[in-house]
PDB file of C-alpha atoms in Angstrom:
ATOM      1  CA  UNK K  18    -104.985  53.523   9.179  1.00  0.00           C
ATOM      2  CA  UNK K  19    -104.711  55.621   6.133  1.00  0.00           C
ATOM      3  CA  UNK K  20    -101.261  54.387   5.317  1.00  0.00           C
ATOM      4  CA  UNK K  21    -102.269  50.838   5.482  1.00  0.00           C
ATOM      5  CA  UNK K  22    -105.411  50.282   3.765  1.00  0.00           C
ATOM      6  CA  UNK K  23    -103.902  52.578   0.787  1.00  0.00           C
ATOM      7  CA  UNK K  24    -101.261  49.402   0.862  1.00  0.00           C
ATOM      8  CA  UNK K  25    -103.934  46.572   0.966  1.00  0.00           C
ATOM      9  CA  UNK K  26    -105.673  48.268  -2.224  1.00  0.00           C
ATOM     10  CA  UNK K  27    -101.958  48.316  -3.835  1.00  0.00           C
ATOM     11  CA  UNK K  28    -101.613  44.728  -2.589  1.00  0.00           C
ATOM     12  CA  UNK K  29    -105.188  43.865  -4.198  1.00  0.00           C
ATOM     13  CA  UNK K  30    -104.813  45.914  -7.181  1.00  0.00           C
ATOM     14  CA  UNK K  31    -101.096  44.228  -8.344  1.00  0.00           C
ATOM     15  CA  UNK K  32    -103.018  41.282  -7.213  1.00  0.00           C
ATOM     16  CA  UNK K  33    -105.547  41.457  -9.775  1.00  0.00           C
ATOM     17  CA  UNK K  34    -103.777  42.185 -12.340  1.00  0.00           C
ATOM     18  CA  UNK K  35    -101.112  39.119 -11.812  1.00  0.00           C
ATOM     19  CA  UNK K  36    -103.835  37.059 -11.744  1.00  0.00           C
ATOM     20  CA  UNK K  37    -105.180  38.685 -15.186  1.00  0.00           C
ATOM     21  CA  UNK K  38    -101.590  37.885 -16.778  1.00  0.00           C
ATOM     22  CA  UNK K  39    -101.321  34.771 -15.694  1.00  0.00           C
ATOM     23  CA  UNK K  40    -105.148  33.976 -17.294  1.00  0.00           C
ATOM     24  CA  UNK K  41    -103.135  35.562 -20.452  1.00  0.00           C
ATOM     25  CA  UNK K  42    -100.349  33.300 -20.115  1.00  0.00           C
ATOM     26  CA  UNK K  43    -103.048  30.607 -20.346  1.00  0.00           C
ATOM     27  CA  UNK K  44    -104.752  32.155 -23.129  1.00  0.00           C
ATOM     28  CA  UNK K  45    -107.823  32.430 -21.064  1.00  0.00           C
ATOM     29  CA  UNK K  46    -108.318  36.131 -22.473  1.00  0.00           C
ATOM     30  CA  UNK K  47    -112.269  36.809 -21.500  1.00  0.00           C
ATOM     31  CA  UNK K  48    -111.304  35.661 -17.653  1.00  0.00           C
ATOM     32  CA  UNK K  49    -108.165  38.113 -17.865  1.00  0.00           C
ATOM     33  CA  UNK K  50    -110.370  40.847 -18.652  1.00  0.00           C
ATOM     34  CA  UNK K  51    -112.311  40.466 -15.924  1.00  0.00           C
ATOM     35  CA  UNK K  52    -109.535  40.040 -13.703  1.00  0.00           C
ATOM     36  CA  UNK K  53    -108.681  43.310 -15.376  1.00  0.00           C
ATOM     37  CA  UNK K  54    -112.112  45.148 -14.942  1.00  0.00           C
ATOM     38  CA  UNK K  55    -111.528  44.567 -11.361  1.00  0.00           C
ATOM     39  CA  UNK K  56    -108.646  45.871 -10.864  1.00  0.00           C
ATOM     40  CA  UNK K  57    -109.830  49.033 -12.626  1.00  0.00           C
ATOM     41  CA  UNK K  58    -112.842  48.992 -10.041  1.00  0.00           C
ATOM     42  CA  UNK K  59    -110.493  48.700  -7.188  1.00  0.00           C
ATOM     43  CA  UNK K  60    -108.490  52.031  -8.911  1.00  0.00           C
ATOM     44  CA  UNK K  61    -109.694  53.939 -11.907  1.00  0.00           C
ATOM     45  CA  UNK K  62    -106.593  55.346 -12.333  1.00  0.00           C
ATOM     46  CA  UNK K  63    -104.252  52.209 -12.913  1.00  0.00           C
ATOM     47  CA  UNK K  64    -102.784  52.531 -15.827  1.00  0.00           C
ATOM     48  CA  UNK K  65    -101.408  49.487 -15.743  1.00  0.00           C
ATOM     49  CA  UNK K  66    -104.790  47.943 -15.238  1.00  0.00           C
ATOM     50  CA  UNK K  67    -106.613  49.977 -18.287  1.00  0.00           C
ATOM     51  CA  UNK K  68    -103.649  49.180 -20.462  1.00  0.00           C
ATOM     52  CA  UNK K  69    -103.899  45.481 -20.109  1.00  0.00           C
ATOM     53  CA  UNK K  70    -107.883  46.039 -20.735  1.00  0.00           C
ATOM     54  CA  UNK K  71    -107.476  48.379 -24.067  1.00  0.00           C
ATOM     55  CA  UNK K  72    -105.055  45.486 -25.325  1.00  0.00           C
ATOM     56  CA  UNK K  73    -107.474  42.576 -24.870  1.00  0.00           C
ATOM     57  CA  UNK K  74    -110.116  44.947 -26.654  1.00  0.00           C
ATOM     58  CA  UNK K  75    -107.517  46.009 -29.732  1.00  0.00           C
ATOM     59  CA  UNK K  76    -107.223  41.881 -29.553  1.00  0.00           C
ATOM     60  CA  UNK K  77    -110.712  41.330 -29.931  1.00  0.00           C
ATOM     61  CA  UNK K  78    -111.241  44.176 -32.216  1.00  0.00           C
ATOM     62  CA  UNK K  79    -113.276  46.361 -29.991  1.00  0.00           C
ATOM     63  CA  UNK K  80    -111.996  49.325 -31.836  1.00  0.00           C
ATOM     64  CA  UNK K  81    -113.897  52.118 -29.585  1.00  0.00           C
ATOM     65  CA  UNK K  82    -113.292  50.451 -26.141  1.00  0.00           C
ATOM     66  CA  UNK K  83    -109.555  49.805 -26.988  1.00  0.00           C
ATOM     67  CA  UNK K  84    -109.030  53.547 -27.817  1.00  0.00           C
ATOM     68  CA  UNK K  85    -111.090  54.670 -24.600  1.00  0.00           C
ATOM     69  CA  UNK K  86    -109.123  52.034 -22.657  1.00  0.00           C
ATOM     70  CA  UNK K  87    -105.865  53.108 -24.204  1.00  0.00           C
ATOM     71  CA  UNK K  88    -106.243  56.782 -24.137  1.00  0.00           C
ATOM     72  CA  UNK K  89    -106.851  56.284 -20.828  1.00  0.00           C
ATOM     73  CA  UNK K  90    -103.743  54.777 -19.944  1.00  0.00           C
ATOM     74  CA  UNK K  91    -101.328  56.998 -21.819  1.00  0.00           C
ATOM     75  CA  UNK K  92    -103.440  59.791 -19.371  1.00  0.00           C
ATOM     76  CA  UNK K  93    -102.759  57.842 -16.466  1.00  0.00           C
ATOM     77  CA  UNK K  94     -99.090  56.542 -17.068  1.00  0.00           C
ATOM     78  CA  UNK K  95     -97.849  58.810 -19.347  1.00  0.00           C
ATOM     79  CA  UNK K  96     -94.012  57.135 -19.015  1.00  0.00           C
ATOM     80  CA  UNK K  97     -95.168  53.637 -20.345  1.00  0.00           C
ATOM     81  CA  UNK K  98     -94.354  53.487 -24.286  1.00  0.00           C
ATOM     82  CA  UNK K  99     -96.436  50.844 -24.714  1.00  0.00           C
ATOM     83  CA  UNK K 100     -99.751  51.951 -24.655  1.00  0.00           C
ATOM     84  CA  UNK K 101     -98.937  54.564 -27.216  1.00  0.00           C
ATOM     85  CA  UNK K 102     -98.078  52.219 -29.396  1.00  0.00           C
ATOM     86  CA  UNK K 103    -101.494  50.099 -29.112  1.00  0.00           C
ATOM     87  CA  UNK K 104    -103.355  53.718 -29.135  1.00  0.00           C
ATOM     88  CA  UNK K 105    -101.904  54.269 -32.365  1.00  0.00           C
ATOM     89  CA  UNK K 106    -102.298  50.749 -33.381  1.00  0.00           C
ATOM     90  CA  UNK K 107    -106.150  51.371 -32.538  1.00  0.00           C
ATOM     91  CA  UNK K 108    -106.220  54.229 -34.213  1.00  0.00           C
ATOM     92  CA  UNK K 109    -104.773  53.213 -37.545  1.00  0.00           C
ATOM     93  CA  UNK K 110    -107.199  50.144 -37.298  1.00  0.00           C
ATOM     94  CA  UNK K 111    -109.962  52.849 -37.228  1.00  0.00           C
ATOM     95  CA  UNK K 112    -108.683  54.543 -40.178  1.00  0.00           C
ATOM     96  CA  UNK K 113    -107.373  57.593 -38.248  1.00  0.00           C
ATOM     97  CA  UNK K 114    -104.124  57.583 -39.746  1.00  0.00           C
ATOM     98  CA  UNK K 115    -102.843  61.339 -38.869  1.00  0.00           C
ATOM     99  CA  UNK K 116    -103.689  60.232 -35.456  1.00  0.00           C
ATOM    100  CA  UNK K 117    -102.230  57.300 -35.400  1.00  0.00           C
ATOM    101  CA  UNK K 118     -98.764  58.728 -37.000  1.00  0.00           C
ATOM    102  CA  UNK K 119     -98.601  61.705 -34.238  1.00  0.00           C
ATOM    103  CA  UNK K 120     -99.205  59.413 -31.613  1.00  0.00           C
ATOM    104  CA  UNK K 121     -95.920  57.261 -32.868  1.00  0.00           C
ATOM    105  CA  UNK K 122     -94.008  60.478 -33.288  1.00  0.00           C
ATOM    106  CA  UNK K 123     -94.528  61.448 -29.892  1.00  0.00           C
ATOM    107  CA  UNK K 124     -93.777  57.766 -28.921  1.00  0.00           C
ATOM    108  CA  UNK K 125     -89.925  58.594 -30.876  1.00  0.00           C
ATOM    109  CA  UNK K 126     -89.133  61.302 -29.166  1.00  0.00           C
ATOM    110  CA  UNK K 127     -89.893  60.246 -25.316  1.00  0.00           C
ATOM    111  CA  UNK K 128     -88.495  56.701 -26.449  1.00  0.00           C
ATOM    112  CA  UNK K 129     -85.784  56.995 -29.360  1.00  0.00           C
ATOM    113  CA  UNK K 130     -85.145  54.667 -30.960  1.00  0.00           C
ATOM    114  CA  UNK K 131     -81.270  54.776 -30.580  1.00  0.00           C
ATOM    115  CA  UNK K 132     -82.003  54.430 -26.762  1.00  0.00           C
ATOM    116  CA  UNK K 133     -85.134  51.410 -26.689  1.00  0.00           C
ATOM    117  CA  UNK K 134     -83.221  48.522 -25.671  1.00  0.00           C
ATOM    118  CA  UNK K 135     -87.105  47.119 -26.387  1.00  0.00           C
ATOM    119  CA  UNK K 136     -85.848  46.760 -30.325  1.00  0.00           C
ATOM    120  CA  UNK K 137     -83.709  43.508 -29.481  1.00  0.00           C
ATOM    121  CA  UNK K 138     -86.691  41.747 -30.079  1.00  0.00           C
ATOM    122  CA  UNK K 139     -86.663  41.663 -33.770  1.00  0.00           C
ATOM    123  CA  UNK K 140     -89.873  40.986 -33.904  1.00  0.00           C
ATOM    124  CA  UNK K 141     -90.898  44.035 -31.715  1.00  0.00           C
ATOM    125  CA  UNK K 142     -88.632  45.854 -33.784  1.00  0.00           C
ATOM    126  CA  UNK K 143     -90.510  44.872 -37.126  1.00  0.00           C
ATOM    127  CA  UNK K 144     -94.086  45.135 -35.454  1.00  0.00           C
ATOM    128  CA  UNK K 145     -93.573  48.689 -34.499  1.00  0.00           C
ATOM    129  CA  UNK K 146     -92.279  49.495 -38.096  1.00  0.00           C
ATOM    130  CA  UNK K 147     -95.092  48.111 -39.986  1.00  0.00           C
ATOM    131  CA  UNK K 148     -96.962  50.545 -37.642  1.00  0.00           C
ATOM    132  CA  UNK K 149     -94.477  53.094 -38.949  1.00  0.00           C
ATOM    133  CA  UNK K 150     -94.885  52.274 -42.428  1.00  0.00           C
ATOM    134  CA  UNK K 151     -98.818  51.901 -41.927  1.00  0.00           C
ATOM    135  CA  UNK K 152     -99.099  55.355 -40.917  1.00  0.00           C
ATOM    136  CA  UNK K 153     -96.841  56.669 -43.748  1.00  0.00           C
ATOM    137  CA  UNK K 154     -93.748  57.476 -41.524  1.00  0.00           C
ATOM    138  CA  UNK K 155     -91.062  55.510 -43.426  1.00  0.00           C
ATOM    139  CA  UNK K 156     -88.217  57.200 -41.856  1.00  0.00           C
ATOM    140  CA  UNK K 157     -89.316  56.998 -39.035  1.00  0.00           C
ATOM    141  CA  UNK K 158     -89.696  53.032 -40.007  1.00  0.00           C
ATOM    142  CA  UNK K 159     -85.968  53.284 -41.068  1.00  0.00           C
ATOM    143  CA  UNK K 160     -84.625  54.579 -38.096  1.00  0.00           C
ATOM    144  CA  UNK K 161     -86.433  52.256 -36.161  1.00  0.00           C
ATOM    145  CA  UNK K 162     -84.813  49.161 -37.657  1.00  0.00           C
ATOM    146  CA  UNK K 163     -81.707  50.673 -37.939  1.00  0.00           C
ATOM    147  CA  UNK K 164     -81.148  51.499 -34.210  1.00  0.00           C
ATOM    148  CA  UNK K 165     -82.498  47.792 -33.993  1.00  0.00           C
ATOM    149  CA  UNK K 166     -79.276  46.523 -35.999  1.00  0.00           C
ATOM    150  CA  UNK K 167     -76.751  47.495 -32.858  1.00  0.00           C
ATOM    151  CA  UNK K 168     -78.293  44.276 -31.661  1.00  0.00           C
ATOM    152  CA  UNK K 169     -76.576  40.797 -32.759  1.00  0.00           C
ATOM    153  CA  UNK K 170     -80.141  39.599 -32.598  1.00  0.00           C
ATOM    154  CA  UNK K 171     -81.523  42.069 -35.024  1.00  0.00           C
ATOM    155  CA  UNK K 172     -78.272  41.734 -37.394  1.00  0.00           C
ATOM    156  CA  UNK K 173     -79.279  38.567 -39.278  1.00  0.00           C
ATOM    157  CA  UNK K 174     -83.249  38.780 -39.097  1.00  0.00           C
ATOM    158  CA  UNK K 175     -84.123  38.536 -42.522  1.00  0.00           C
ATOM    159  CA  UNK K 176     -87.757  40.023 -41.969  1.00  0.00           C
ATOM    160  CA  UNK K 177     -86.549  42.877 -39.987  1.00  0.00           C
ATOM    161  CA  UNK K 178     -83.651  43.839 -43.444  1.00  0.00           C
ATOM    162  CA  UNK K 179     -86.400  43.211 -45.912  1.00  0.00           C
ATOM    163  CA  UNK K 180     -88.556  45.801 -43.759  1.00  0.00           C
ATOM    164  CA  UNK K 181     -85.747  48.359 -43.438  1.00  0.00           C
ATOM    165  CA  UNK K 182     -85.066  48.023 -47.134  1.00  0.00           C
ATOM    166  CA  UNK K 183     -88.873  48.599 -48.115  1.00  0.00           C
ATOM    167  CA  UNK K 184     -88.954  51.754 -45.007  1.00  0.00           C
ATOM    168  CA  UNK K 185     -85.569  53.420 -47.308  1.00  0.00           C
ATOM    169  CA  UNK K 186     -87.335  52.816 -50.149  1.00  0.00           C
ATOM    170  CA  UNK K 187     -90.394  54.725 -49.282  1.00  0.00           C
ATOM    171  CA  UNK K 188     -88.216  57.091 -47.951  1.00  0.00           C
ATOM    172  CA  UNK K 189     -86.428  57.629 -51.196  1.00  0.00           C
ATOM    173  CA  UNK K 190     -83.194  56.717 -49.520  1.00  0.00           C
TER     174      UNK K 190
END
């Protein structure tokens, strides 16, 4: 019995939250997050689930809920790079800027850069180093973009050169 109805509330929970994407998909934000919500009530300790939630919050703004939300999901799923990111997107939003630049330290060195096959998306790539440069880590913007050149679809991005050429330049490279 134990066994199965810990695989209905995984069946529910994934549920829930497919449902909340898809209401994202559709731009239907406020019903995602309730989607969300419940999937949070069904288990308090889906990161996944409080991830989704701090992001719709950062979205809207909701400076203090997207931290909670967010902190709580780099607790939960400590593996996922992407709520780091947001947290420290939060927290530069919020004007904690130390914060936010340890957080995207920490977010190197389990994820390097050399290694995030995430950074073929130049504009992933360039996102994450404006967080970089926001937080006053410019080399850590420069190695960013240039691990993001090994792919073809980085190489002729004009927004993602301009941005490593202003991350050198704070550097004083």
């Amino acid at each position: 019995w134990r066994d199965w109805s810990s695989d209905v509330c995984s069946s529910d929970l994934n549920a829930w939250l497919a449902f909340g994407d898809l209401l994202m998909r559709l731009r239907r934000g406020p019903e995602a997050a309730e989607k969300y919500r419940r999937a949070v009530e069904l288990n308090p300790d889906s990161g996944a689930a409080r991830w989704r939630l701090g992001s719709l919050a950062l979205a809207a703004r909701r400076l203090d809920e997207a931290v909670h939300e967010l902190e709580a999901a780099v607790r939960l799923a400590p593996d996922n790079p992407a709520p780091r990111v947001e947290l420290a997107h939060a927290r530069l939003e919020r004007g904690e800027a130390t914060e936010a630049a340890r957080l995207l330290e920490v977010h190197a060195e389990r994820m390097p850069p050399e290694r995030d096959e995430r950074l073929e998306n130049p504009q992933g790539a360039v996102s994450l180093a404006d967080l970089m440069l926001r937080a006053q880590r410019p080399e850590l913007a420069a190695r960013t973009l240039t691990a993001a050149l090994r792919f073809q679809s980085c190489m002729a991005d004009a927004t993602l050169l301009r941005r490593l050429a202003l991350a050198r330049y704070a550097s004083d490279d």
